[in-house]
mmCIF file of N, CA and C in Angstrom:
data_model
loop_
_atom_site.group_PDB
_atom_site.id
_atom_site.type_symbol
_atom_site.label_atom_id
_atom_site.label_comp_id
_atom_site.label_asym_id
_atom_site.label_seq_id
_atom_site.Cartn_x
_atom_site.Cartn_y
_atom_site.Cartn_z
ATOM 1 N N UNK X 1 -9.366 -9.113 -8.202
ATOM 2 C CA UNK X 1 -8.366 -8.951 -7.159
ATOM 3 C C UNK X 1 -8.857 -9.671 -5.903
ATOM 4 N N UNK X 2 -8.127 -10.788 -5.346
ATOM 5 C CA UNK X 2 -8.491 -11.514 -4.232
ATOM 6 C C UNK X 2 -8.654 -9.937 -3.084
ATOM 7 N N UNK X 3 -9.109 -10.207 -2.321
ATOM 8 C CA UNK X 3 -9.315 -9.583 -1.018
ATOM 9 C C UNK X 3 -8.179 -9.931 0.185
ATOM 10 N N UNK X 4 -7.434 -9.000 0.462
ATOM 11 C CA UNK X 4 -6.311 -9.290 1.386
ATOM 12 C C UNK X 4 -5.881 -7.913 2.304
ATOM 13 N N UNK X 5 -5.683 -8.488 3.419
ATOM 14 C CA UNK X 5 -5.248 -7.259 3.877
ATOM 15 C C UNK X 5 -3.656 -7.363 4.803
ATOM 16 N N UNK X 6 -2.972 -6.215 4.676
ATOM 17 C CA UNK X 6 -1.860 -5.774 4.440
ATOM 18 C C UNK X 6 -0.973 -5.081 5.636
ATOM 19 N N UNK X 7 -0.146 -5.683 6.523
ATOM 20 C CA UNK X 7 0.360 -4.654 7.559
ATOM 21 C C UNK X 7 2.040 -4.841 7.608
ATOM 22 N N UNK X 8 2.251 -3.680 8.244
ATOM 23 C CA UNK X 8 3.817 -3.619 7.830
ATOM 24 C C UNK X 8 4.668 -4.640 8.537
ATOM 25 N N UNK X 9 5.654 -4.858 7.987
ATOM 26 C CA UNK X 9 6.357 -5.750 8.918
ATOM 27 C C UNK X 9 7.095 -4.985 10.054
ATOM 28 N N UNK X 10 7.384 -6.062 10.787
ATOM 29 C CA UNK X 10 7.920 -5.625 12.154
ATOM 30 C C UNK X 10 9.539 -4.848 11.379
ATOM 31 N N UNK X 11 9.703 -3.823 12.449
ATOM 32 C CA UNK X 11 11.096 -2.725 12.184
ATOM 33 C C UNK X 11 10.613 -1.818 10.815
ATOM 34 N N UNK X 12 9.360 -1.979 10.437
ATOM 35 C CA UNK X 12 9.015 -0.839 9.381
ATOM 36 C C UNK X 12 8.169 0.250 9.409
ATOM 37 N N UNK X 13 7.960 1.853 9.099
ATOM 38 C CA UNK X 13 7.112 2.698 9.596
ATOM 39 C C UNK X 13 6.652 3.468 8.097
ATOM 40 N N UNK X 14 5.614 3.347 7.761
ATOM 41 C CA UNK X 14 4.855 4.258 7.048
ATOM 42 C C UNK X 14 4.597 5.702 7.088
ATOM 43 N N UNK X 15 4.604 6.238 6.347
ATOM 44 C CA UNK X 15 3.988 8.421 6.256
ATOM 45 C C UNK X 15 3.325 8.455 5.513
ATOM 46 N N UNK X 16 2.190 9.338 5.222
ATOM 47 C CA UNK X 16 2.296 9.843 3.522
ATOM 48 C C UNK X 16 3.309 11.124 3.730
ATOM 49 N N UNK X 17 3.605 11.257 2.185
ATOM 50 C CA UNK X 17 4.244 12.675 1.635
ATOM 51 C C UNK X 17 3.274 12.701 0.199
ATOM 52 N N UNK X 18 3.543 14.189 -0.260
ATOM 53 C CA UNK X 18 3.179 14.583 -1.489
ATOM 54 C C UNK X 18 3.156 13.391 -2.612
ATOM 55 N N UNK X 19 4.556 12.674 -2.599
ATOM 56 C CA UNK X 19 4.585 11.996 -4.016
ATOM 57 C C UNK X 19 3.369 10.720 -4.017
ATOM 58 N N UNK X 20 3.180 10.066 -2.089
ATOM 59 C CA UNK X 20 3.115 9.543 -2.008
ATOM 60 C C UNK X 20 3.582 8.426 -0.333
ATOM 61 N N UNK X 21 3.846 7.482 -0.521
ATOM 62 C CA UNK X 21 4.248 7.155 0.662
ATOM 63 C C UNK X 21 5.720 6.941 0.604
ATOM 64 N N UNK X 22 5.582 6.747 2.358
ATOM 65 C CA UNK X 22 7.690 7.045 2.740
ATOM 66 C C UNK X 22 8.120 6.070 3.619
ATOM 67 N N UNK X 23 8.722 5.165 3.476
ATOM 68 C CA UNK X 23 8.516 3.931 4.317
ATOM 69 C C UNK X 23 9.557 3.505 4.567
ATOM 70 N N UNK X 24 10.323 3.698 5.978
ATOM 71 C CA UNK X 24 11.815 3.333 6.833
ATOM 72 C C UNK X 24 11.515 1.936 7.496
ATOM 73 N N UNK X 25 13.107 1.630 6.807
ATOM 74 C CA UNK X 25 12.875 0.249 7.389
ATOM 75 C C UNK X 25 13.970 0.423 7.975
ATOM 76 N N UNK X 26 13.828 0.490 9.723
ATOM 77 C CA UNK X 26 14.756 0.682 10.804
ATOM 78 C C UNK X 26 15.712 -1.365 10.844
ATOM 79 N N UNK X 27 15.649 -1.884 10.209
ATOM 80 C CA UNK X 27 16.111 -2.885 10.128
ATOM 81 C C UNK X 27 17.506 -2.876 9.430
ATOM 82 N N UNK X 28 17.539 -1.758 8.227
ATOM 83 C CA UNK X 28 18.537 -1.465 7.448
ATOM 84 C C UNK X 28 19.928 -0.267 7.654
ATOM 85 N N UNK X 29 19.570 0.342 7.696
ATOM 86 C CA UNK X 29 18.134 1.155 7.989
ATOM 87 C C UNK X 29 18.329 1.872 6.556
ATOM 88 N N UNK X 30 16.910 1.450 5.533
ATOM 89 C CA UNK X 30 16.604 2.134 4.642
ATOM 90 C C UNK X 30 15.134 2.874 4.575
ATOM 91 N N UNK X 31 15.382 4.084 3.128
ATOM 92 C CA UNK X 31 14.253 4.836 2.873
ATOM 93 C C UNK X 31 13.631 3.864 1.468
ATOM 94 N N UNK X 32 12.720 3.769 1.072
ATOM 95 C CA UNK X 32 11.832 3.581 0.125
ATOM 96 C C UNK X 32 10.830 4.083 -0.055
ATOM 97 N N UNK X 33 10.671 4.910 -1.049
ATOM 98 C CA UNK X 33 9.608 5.822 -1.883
ATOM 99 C C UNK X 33 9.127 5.258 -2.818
ATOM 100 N N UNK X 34 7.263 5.394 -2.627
ATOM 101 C CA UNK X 34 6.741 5.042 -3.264
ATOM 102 C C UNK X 34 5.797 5.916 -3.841
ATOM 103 N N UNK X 35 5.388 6.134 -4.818
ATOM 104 C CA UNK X 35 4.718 7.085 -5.517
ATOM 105 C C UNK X 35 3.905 6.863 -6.068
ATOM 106 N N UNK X 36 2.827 6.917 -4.866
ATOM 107 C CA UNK X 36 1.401 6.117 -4.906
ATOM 108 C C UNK X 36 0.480 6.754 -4.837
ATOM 109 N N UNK X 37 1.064 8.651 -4.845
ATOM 110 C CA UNK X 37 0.288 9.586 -5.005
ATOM 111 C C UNK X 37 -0.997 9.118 -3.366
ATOM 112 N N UNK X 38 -2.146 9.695 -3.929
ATOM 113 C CA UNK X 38 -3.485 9.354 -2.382
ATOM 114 C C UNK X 38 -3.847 7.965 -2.387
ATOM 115 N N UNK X 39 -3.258 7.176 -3.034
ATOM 116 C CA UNK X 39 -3.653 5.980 -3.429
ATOM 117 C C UNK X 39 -4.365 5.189 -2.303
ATOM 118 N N UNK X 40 -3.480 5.192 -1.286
ATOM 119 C CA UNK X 40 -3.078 4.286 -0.255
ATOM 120 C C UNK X 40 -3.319 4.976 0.886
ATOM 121 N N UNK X 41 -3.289 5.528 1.478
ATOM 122 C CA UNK X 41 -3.245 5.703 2.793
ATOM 123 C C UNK X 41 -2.586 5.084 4.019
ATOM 124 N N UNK X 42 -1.623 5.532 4.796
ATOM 125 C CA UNK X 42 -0.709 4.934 5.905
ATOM 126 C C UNK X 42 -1.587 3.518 7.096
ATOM 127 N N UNK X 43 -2.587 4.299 7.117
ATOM 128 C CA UNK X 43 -3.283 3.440 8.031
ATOM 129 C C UNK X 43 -3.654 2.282 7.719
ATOM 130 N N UNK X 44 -3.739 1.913 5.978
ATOM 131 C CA UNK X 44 -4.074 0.857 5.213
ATOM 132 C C UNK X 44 -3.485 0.106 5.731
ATOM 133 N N UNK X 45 -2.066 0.229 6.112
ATOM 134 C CA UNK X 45 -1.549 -0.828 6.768
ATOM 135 C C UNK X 45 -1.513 -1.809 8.125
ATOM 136 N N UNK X 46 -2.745 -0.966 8.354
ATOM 137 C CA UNK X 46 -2.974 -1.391 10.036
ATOM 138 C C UNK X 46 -3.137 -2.689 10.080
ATOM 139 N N UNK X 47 -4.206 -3.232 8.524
ATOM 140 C CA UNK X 47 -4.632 -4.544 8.859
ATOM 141 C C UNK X 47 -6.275 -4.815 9.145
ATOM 142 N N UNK X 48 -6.663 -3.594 8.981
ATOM 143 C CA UNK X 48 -8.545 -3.511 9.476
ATOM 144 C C UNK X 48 -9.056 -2.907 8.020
ATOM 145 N N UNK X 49 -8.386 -2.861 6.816
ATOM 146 C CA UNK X 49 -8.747 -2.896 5.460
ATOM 147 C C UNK X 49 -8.386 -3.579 4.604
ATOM 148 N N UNK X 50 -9.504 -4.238 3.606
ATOM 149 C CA UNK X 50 -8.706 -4.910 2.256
ATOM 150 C C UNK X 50 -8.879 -4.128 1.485
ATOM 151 N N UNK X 51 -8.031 -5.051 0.941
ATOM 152 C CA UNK X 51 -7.661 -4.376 -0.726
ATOM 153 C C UNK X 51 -8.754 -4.124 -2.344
ATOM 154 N N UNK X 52 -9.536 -4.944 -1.865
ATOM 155 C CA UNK X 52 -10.970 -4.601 -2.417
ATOM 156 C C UNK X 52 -11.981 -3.382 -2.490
ATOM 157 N N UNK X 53 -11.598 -3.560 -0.404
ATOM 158 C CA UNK X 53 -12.370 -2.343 -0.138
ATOM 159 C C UNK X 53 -11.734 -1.092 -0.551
ATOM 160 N N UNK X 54 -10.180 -0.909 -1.013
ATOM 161 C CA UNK X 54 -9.433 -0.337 -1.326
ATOM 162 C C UNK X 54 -9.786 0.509 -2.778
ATOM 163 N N UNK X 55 -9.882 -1.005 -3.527
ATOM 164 C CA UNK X 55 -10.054 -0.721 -4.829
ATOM 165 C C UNK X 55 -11.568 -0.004 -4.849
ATOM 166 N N UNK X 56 -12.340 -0.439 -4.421
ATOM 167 C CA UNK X 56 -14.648 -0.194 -4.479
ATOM 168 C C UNK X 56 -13.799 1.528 -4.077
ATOM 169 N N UNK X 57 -13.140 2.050 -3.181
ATOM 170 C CA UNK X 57 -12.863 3.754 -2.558
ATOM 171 C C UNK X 57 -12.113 4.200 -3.720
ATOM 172 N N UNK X 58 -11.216 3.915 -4.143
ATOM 173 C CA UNK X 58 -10.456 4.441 -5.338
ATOM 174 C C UNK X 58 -11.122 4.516 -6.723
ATOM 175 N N UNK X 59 -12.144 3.480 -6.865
ATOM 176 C CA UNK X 59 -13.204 3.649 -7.874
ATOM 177 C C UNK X 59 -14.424 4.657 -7.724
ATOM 178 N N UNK X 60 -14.983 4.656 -6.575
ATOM 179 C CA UNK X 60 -16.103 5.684 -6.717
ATOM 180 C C UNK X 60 -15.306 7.030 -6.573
ATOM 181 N N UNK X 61 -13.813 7.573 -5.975
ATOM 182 C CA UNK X 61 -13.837 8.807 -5.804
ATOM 183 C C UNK X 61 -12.773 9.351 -7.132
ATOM 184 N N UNK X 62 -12.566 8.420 -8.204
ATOM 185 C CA UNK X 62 -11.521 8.958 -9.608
ATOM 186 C C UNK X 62 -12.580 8.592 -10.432
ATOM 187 N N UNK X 63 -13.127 7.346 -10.442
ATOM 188 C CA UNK X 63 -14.142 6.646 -11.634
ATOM 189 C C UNK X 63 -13.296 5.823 -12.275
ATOM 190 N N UNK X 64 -12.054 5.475 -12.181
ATOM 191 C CA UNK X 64 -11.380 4.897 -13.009
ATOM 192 C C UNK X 64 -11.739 3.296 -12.982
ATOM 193 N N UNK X 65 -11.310 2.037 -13.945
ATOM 194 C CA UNK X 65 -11.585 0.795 -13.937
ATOM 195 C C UNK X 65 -11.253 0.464 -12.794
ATOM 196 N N UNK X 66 -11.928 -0.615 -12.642
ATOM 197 C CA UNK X 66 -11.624 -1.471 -10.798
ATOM 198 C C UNK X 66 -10.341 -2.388 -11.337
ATOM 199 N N UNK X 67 -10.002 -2.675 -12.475
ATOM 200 C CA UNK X 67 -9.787 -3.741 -13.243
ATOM 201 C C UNK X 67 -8.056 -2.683 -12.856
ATOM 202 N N UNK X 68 -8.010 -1.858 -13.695
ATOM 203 C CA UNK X 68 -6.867 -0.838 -13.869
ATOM 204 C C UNK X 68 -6.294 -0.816 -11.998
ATOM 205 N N UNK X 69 -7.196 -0.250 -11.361
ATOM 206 C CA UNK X 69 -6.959 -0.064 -9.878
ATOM 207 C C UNK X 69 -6.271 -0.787 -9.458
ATOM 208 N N UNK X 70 -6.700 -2.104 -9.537
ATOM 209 C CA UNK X 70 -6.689 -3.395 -8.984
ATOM 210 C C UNK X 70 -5.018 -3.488 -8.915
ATOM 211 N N UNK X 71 -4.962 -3.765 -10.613
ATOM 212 C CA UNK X 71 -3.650 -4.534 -11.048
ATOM 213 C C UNK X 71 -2.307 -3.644 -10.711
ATOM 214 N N UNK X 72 -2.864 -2.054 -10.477
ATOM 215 C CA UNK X 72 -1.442 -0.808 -10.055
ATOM 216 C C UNK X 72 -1.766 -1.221 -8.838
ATOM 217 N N UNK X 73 -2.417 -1.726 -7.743
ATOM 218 C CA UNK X 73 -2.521 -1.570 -6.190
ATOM 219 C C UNK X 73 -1.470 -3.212 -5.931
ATOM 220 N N UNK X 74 -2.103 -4.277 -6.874
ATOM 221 C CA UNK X 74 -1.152 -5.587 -6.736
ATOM 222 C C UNK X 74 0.292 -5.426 -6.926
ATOM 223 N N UNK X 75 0.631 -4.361 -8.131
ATOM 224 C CA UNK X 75 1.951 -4.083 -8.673
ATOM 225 C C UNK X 75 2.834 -3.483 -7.268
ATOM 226 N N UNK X 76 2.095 -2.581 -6.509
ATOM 227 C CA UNK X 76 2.764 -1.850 -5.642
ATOM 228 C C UNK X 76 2.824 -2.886 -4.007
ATOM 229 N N UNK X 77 1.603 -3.752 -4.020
ATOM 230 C CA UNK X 77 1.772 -4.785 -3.431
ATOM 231 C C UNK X 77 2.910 -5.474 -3.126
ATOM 232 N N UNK X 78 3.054 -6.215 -4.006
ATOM 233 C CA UNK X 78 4.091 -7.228 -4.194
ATOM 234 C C UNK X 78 5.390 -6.420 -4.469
ATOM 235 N N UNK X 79 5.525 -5.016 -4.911
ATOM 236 C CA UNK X 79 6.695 -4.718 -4.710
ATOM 237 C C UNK X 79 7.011 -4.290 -2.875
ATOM 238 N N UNK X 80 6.169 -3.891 -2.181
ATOM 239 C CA UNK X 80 6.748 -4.045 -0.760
ATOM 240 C C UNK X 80 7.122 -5.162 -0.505
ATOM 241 N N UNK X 81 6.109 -6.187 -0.509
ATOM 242 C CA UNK X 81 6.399 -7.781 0.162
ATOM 243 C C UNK X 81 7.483 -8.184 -0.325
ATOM 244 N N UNK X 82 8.238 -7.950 -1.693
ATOM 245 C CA UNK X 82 9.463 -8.373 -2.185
ATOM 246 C C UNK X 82 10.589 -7.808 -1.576
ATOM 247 N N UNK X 83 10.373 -6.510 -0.758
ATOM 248 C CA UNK X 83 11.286 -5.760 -0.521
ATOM 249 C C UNK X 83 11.090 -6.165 1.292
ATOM 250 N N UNK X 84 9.993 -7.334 2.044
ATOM 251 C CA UNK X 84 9.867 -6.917 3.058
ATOM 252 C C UNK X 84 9.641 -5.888 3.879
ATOM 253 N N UNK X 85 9.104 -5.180 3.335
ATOM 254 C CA UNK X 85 8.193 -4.117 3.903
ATOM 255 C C UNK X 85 6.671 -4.043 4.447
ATOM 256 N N UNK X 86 5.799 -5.270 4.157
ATOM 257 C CA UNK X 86 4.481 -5.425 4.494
ATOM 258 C C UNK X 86 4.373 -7.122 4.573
ATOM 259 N N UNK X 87 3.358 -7.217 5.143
ATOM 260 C CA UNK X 87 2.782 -8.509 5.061
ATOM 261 C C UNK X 87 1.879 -9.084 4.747
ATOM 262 N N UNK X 88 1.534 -9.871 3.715
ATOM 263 C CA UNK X 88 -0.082 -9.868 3.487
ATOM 264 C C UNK X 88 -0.962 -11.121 4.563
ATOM 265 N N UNK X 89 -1.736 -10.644 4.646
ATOM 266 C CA UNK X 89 -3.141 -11.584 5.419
ATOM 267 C C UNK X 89 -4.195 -11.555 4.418
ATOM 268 N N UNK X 90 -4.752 -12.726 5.183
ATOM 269 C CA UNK X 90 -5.545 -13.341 3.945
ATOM 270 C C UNK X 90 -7.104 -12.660 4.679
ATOM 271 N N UNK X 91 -6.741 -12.667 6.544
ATOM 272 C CA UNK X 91 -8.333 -12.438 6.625
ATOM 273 C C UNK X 91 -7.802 -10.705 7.732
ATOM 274 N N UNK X 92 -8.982 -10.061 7.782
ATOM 275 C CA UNK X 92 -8.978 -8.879 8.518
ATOM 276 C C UNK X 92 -9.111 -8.739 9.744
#
């Protein structure tokens, strides 16, 4: 997984909830739920974390593959950026 880090686009606001995260896009104005369970964390989006460092935290505190991590954290990735909801950067 390249190393990238991730902040919302302008007119969009992050939460967590239970399932996961909750993310209004005052542009639409829509809701989108994502059910990313603790995956993620709201602040991830600030832009002062990658996605690496993402994956190395999600690996030491489940044990699960970095490999597995990786490819559900890209999946959920690219489904914001498709939807305009985040932005990726390349540096932190």
């Amino acid at each position: 997984m390249v190393a990238n880090c991730y902040v919302l686009a302008r007119g969009v606001s992050v939460r967590s909830e239970k399932f996961g995260l909750l993310f209004y896009d005052y542009r639409g104005p829509r809701l989108y739920f994502v059910p990313s369970r603790d995956w993620i964390p709201p602040e991830f989006f600030d832009g002062t974390e990658n996605s690496s460092d993402l994956v190395e935290k999600l690996h030491e505190k489940h044990g699960w593959s970095m490999e597995l991590i990786g490819s559900q954290l890209n999946r959920i990735f690219q489904m914001l950026e498709s939807k305009g909801l985040i932005n990726e950067q390349s540096l932190c």
